[in-house]
PDB file of C-alpha atoms and ligand atoms in Angstrom:
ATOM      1  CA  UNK A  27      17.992 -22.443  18.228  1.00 97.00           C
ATOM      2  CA  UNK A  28      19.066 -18.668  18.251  1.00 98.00           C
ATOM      3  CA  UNK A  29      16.629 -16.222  18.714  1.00 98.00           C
ATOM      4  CA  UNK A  30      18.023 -12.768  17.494  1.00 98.00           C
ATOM      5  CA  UNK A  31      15.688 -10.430  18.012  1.00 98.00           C
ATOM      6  CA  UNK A  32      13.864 -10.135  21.400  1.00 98.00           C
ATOM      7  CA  UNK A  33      12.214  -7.397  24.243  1.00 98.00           C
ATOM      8  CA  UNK A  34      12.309  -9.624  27.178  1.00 98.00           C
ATOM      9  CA  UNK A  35      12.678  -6.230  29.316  1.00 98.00           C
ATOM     10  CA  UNK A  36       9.040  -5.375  28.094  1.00 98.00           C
ATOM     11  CA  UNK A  37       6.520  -4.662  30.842  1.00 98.00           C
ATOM     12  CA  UNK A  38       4.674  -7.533  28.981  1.00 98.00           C
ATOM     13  CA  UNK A  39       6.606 -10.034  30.681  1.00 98.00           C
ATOM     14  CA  UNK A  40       7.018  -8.341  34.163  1.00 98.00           C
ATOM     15  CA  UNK A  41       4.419 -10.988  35.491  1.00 98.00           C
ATOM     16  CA  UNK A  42       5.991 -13.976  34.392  1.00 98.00           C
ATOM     17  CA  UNK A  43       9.628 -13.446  32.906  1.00 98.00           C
ATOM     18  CA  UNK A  44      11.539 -16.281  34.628  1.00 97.00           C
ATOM     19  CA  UNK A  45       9.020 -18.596  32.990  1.00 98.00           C
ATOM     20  CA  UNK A  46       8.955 -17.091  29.895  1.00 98.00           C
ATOM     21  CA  UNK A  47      12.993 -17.861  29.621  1.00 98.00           C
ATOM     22  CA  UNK A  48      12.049 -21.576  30.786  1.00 98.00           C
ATOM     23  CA  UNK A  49      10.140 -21.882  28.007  1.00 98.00           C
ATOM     24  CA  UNK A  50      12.154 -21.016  25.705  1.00 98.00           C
ATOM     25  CA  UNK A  51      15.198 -23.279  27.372  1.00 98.00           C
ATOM     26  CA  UNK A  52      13.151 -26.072  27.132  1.00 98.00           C
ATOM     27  CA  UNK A  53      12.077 -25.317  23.801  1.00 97.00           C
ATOM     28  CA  UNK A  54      15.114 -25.841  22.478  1.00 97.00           C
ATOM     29  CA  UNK A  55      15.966 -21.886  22.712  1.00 98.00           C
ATOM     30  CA  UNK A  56      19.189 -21.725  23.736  1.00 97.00           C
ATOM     31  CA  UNK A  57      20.612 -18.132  22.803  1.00 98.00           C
ATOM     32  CA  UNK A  58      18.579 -15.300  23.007  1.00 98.00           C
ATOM     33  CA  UNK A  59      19.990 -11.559  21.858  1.00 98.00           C
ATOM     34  CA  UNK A  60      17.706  -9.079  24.380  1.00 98.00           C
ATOM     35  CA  UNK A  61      18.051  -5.626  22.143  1.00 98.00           C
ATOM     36  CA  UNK A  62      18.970  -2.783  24.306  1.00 98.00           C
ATOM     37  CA  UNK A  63      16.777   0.000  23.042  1.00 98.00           C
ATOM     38  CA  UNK A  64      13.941  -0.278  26.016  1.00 97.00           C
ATOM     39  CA  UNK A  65      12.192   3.161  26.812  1.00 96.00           C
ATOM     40  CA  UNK A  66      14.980   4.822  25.037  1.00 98.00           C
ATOM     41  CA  UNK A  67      17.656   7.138  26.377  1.00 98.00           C
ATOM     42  CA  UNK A  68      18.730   7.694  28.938  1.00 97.00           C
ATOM     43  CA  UNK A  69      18.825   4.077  30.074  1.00 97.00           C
ATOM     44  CA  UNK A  70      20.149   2.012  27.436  1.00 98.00           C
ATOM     45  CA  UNK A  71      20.621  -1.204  29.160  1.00 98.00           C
ATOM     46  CA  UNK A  72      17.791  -2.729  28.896  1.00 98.00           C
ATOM     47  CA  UNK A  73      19.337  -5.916  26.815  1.00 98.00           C
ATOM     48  CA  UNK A  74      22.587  -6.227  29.112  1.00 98.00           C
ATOM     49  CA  UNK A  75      20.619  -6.423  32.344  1.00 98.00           C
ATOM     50  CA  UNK A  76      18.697  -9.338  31.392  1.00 98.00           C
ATOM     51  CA  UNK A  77      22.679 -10.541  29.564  1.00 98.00           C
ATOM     52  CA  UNK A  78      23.947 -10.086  32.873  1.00 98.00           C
ATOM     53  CA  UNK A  79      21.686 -12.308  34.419  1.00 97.00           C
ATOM     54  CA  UNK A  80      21.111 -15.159  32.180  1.00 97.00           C
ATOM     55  CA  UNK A  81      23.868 -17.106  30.303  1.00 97.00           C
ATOM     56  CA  UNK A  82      21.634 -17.402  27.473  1.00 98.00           C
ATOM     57  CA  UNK A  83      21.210 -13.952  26.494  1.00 98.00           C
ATOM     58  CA  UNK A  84      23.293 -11.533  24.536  1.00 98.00           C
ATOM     59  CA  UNK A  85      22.590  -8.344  24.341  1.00 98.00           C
ATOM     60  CA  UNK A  86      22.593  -4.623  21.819  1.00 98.00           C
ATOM     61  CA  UNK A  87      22.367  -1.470  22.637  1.00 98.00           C
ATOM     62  CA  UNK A  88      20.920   1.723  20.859  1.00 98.00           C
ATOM     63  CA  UNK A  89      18.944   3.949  20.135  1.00 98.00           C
ATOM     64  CA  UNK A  90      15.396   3.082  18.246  1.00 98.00           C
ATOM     65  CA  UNK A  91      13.926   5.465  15.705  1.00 98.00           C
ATOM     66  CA  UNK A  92      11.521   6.157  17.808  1.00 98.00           C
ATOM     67  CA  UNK A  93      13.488   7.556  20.280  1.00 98.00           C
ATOM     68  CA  UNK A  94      15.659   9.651  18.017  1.00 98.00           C
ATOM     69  CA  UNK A  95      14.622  13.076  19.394  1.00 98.00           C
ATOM     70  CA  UNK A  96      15.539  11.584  23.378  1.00 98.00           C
ATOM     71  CA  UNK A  97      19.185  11.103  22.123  1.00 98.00           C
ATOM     72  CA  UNK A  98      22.047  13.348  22.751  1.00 98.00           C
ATOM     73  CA  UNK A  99      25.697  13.812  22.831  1.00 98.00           C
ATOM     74  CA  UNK A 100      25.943  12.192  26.311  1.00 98.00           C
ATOM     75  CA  UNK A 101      23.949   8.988  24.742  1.00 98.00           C
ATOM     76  CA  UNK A 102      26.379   8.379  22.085  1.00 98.00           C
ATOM     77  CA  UNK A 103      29.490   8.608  24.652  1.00 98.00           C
ATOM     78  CA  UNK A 104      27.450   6.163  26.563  1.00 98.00           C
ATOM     79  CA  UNK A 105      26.733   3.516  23.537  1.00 98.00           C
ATOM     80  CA  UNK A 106      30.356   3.573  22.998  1.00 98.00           C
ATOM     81  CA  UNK A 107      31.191   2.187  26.587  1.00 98.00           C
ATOM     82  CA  UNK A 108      28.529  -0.135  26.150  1.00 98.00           C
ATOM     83  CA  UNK A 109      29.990  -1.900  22.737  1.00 98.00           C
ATOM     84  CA  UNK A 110      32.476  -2.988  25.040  1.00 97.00           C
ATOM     85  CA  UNK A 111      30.505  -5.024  27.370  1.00 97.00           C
ATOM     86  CA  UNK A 112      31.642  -8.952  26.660  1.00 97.00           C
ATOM     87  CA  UNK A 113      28.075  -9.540  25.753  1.00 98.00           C
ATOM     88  CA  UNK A 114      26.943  -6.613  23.737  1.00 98.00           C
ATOM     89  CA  UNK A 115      27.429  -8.315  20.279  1.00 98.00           C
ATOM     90  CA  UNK A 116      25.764  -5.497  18.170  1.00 98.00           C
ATOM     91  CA  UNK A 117      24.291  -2.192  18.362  1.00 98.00           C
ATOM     92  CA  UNK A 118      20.971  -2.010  17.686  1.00 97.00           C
ATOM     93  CA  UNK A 119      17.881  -1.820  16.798  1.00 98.00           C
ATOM     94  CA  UNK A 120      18.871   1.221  14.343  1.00 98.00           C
ATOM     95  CA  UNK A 121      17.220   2.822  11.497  1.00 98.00           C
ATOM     96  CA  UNK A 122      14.086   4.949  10.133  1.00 98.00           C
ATOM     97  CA  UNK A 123      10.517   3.954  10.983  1.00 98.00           C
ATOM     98  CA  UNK A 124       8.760   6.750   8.887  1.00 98.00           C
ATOM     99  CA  UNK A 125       5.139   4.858   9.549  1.00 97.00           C
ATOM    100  CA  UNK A 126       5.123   6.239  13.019  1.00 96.00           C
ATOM    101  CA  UNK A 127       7.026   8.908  12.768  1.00 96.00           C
ATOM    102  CA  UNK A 128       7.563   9.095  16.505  1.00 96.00           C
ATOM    103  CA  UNK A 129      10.724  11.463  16.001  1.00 98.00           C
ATOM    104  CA  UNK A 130      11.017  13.936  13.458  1.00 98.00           C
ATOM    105  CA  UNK A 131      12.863  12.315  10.116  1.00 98.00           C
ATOM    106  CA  UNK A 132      15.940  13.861  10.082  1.00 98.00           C
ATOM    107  CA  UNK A 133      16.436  13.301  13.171  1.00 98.00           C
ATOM    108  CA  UNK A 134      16.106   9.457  12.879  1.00 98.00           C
ATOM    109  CA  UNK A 135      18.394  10.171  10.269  1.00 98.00           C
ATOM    110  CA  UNK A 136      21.151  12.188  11.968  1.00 98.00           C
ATOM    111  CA  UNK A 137      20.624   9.238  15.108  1.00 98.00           C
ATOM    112  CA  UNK A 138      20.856   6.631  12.493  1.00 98.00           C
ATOM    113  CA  UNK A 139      24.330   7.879  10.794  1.00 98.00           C
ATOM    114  CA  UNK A 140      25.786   8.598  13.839  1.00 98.00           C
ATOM    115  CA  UNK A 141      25.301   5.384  15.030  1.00 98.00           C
ATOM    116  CA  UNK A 142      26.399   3.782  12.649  1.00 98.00           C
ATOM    117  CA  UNK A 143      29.662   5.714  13.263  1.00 98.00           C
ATOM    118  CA  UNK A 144      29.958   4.097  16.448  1.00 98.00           C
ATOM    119  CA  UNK A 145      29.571   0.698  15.398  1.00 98.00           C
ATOM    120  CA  UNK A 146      31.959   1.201  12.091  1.00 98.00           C
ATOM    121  CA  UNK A 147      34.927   2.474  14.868  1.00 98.00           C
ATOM    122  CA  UNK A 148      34.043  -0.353  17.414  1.00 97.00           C
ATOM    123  CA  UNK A 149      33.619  -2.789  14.497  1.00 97.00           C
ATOM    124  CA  UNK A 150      30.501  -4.373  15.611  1.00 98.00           C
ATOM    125  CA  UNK A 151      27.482  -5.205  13.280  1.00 98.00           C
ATOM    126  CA  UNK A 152      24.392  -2.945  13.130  1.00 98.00           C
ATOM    127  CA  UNK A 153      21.059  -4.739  13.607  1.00 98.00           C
ATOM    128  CA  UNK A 154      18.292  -2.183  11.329  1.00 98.00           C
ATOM    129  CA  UNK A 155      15.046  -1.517  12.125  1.00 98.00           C
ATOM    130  CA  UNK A 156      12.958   0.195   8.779  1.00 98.00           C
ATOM    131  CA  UNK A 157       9.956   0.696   8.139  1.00 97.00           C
ATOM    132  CA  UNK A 158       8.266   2.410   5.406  1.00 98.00           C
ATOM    133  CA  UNK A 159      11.490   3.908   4.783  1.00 98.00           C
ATOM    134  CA  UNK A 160      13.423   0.893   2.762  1.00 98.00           C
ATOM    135  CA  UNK A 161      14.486   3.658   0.121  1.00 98.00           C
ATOM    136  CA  UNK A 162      16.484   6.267   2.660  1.00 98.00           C
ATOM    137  CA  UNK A 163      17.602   3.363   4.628  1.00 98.00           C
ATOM    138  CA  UNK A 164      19.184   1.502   1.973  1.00 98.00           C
ATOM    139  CA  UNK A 165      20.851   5.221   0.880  1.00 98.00           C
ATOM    140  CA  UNK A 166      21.831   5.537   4.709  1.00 98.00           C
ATOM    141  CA  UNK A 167      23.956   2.455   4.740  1.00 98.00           C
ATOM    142  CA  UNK A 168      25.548   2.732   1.191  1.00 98.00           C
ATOM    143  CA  UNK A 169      26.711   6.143   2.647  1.00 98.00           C
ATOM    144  CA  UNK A 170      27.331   5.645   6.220  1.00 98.00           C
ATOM    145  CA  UNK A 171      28.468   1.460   6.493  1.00 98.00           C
ATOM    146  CA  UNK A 172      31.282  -0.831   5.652  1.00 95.00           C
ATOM    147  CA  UNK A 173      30.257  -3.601   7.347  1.00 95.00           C
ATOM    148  CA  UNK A 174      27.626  -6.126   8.151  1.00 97.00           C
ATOM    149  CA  UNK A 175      24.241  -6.333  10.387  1.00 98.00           C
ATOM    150  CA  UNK A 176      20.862  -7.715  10.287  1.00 98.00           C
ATOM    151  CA  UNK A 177      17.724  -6.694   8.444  1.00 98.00           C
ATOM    152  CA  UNK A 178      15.415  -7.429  11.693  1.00 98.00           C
ATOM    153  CA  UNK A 179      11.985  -8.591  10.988  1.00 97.00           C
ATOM    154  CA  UNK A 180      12.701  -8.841   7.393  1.00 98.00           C
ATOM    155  CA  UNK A 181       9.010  -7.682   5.537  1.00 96.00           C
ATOM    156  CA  UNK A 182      10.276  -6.966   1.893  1.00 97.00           C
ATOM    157  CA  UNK A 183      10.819  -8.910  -1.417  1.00 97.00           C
ATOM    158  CA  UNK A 184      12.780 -10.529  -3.598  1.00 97.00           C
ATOM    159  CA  UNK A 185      14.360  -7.474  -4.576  1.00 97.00           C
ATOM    160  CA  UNK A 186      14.852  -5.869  -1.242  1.00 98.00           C
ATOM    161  CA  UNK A 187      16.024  -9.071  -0.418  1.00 98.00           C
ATOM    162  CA  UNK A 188      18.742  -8.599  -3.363  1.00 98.00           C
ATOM    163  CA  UNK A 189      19.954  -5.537  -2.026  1.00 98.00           C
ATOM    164  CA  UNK A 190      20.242  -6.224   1.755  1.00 98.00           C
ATOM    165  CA  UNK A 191      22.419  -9.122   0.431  1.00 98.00           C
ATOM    166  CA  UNK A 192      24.297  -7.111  -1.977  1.00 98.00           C
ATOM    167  CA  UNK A 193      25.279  -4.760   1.314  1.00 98.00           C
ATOM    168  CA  UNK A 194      26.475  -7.804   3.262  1.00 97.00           C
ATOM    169  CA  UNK A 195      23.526  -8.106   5.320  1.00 98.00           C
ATOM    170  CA  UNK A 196      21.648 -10.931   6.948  1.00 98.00           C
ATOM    171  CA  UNK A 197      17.639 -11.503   6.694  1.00 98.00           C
ATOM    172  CA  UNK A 198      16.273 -12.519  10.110  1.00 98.00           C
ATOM    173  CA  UNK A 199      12.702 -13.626   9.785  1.00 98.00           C
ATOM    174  CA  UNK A 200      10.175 -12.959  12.532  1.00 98.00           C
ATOM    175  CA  UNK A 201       6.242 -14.062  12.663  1.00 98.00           C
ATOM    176  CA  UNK A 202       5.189 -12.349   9.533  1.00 97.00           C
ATOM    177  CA  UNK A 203       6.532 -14.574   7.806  1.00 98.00           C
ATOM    178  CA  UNK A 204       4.531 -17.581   8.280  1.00 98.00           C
ATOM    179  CA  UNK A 205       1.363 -15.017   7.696  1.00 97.00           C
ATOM    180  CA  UNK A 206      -0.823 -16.348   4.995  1.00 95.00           C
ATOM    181  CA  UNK A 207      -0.531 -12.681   2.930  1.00 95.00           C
ATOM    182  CA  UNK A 208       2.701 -12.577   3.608  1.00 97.00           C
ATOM    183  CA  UNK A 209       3.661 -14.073   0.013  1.00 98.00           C
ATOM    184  CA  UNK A 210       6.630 -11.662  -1.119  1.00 98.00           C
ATOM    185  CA  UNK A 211       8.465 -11.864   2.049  1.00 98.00           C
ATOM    186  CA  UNK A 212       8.073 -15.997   1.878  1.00 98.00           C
ATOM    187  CA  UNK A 213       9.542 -15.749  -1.573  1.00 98.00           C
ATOM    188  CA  UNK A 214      12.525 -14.013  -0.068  1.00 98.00           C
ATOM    189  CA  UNK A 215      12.563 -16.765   2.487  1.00 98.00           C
ATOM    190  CA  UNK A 216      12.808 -19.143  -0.521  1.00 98.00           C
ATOM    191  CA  UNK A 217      15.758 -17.822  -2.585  1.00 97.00           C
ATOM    192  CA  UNK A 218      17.872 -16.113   0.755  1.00 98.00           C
ATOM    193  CA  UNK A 219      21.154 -17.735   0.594  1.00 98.00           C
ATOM    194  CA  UNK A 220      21.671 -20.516   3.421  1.00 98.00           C
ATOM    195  CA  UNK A 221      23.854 -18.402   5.409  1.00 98.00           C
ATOM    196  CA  UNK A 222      22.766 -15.101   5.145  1.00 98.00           C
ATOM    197  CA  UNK A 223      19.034 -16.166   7.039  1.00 98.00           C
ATOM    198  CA  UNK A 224      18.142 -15.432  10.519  1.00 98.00           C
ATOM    199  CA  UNK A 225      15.582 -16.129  12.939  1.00 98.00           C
ATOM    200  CA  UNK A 226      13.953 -14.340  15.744  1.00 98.00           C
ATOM    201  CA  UNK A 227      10.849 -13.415  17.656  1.00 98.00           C
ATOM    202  CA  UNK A 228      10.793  -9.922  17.802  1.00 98.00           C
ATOM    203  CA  UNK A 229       8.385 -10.963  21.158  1.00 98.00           C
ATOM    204  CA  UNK A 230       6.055  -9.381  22.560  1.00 98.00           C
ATOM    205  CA  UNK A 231       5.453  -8.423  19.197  1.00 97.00           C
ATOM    206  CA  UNK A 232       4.231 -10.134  16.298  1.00 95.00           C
ATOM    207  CA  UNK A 233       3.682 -13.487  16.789  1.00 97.00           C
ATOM    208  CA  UNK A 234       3.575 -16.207  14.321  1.00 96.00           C
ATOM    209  CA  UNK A 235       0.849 -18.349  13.004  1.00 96.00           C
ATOM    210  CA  UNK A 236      -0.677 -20.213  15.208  1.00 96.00           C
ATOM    211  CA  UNK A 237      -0.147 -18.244  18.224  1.00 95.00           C
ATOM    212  CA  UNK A 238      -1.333 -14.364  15.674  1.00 95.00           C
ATOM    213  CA  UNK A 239      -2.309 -11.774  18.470  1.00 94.00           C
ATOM    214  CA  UNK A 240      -1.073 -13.146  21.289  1.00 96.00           C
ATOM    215  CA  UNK A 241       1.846 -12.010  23.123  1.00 98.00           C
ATOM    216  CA  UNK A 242       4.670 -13.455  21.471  1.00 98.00           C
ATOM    217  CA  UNK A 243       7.802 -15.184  23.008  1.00 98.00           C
ATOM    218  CA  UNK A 244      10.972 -16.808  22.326  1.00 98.00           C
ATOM    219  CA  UNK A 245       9.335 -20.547  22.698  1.00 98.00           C
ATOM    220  CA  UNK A 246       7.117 -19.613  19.507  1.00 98.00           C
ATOM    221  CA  UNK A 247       9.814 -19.311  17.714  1.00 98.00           C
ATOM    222  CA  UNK A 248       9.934 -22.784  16.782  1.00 98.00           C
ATOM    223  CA  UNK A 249       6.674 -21.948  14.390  1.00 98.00           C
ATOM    224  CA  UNK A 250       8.670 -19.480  12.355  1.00 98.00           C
ATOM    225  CA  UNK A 251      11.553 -22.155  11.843  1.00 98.00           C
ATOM    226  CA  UNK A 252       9.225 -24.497  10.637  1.00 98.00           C
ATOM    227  CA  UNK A 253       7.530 -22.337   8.105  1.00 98.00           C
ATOM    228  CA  UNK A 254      11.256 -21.696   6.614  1.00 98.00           C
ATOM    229  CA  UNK A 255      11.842 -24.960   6.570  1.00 98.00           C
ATOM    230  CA  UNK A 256       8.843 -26.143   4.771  1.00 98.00           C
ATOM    231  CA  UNK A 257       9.506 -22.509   2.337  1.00 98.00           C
ATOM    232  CA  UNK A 258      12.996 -24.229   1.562  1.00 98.00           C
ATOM    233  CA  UNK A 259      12.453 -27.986   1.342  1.00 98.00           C
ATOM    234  CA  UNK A 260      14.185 -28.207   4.540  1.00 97.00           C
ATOM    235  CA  UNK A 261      13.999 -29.954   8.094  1.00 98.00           C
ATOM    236  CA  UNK A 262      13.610 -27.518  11.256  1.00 98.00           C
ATOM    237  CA  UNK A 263      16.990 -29.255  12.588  1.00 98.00           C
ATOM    238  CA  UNK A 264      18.668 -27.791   9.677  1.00 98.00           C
ATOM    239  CA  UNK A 265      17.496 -24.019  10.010  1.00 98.00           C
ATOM    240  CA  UNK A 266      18.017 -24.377  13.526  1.00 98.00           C
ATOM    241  CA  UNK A 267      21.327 -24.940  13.173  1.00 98.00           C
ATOM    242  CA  UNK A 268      22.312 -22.655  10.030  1.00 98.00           C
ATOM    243  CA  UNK A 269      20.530 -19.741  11.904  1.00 98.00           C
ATOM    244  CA  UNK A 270      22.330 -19.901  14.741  1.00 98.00           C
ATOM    245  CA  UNK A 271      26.013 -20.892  12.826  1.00 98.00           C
ATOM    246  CA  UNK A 272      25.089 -17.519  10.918  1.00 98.00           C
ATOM    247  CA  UNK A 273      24.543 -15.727  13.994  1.00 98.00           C
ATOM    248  CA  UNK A 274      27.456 -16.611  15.731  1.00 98.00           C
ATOM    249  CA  UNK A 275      29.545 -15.873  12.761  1.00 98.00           C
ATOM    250  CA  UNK A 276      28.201 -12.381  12.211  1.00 98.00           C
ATOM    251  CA  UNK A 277      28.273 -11.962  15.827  1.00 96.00           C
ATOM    252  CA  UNK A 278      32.077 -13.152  16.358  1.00 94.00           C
ATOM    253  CA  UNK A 279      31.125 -15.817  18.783  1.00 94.00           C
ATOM    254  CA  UNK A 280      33.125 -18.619  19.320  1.00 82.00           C
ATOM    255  CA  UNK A 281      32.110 -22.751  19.104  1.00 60.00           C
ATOM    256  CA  UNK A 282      32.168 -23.040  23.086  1.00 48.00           C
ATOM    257  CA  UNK A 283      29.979 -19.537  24.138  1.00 44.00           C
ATOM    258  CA  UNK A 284      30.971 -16.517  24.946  1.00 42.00           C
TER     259      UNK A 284
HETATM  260 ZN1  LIG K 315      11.985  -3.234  15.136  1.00 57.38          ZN
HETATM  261 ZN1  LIG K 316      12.560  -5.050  17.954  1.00 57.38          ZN
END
């Protein structure tokens, strides 16, 4: 199973990392994409040092919308070299998060377009982080992208769902999906084309039902699977297996690893 969408590097799992990463092994977890974005600039390799260390991991880099305002000309040069790293599959997460509002909008939009520069010349995907800002986001790529990415966390409808797919994107689901009020973004689970869907964790964050509020990790991922599986009439072994054929796809990754 492919996880696409993890903070290992969090301070959550400073205690107990190593273990954490057994878990998930022996859950069946066998690729894990650490996204680079950490504390923000200036250290954006948060992703490739756990990549570096573990044969399971890939890794992004980037710049999160809530570090917009910390980015500068220097950052960008430095993203650039990093899209070349063998295991730096995507630059991410990207995008507006007007809920917070931790950097000033147009910022997050100037950090957002500009980034997506950088992936369009070093042809890699873009992996999008939105929130509360589907509208300007959605403009931002028709603009700004030729290309594909992910929708991370995917929390919209049937009809957002229609126009990330429309763009070339891919829908990872995360924990909110097996919510119990989470009925829109299950029906987008339900009529996603088979490979266009994603999974991930989006740990320490939001994890799924059964395991709501706790810290979440890659192991706990096999809850989401099974909620899109039961959404879709399908077995776990099945999504397990289309997920991570998608990602490797998107991601340009061979049948025998790296
Ligand atoms: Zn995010
Ligand atoms: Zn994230």
């Amino acid at each position: 199973m492919t996880d696409s969408h993890c903070h290992l590097d969090s301070k959550e799992f400073d205690s107990d990392r190593e273990e954490v990463i057994a878990r998930a092994l022996a859950a069946g977890v066998d690729t894990m994409v650490a996204i680079g974005t950490g504390n923000g600039p200036p250290d954006l390799e948060a992703g490739i040092r756990l990549a570096d260390r573990h044969p399971a991991f890939y890794a992004t880099a980037g710049v999160h919308p809530h570090d917009a305002v910390k980015a500068t000309l220097e950052t960008f040069k430095r993203i650039e070299e990093l899209l070349r790293h063998p295991k730096v599959v995507a630059i991410g997460e990207i995008g507006l998060d007007y809920h917070y509002d931790f950097s000033p909008r147009e910022v997050q939009r100037d950090v957002f377009v500009e980034q997506m520069r950088i992936a369009g010349d070093a042809g890699k995907p873009i992996v999008i982080h939105t929130r509360e800002a589907w509208a300007d986001t959605i403009a931002l790529i028709r603009k700004h992208w030729r290309g594909s990415g992910i929708m991370h966390c995917f929390s919209g409808g049937a009809e957002e769902a229609r126009e990330a797919l429309e763009l070339g994107f891919y829908l990872s689901f995360g924990g909110i999906v097996t919510f119990p009020k989470a009925a829109n973004i299950q029906e987008a689970a339900r009529m996603a084309p088979a490979d266009r869907i994603l999974i991930e964790t989006d740990a320490p964050y939001l994890a799924p039902v059964p395991k709501r509020g706790k810290r979440n990790e890659p192991s706990y991922i096999v809850e989401t699977a099974r909620k899109l599986a039961d959404l879709r009439g399908e077995t776990v072994e099945s999504i397990a297996e289309t997920t991570t054929a998608n990602f490797r796809r998107l991601c340009g990754i061979g049948g025998s690893g790296a």
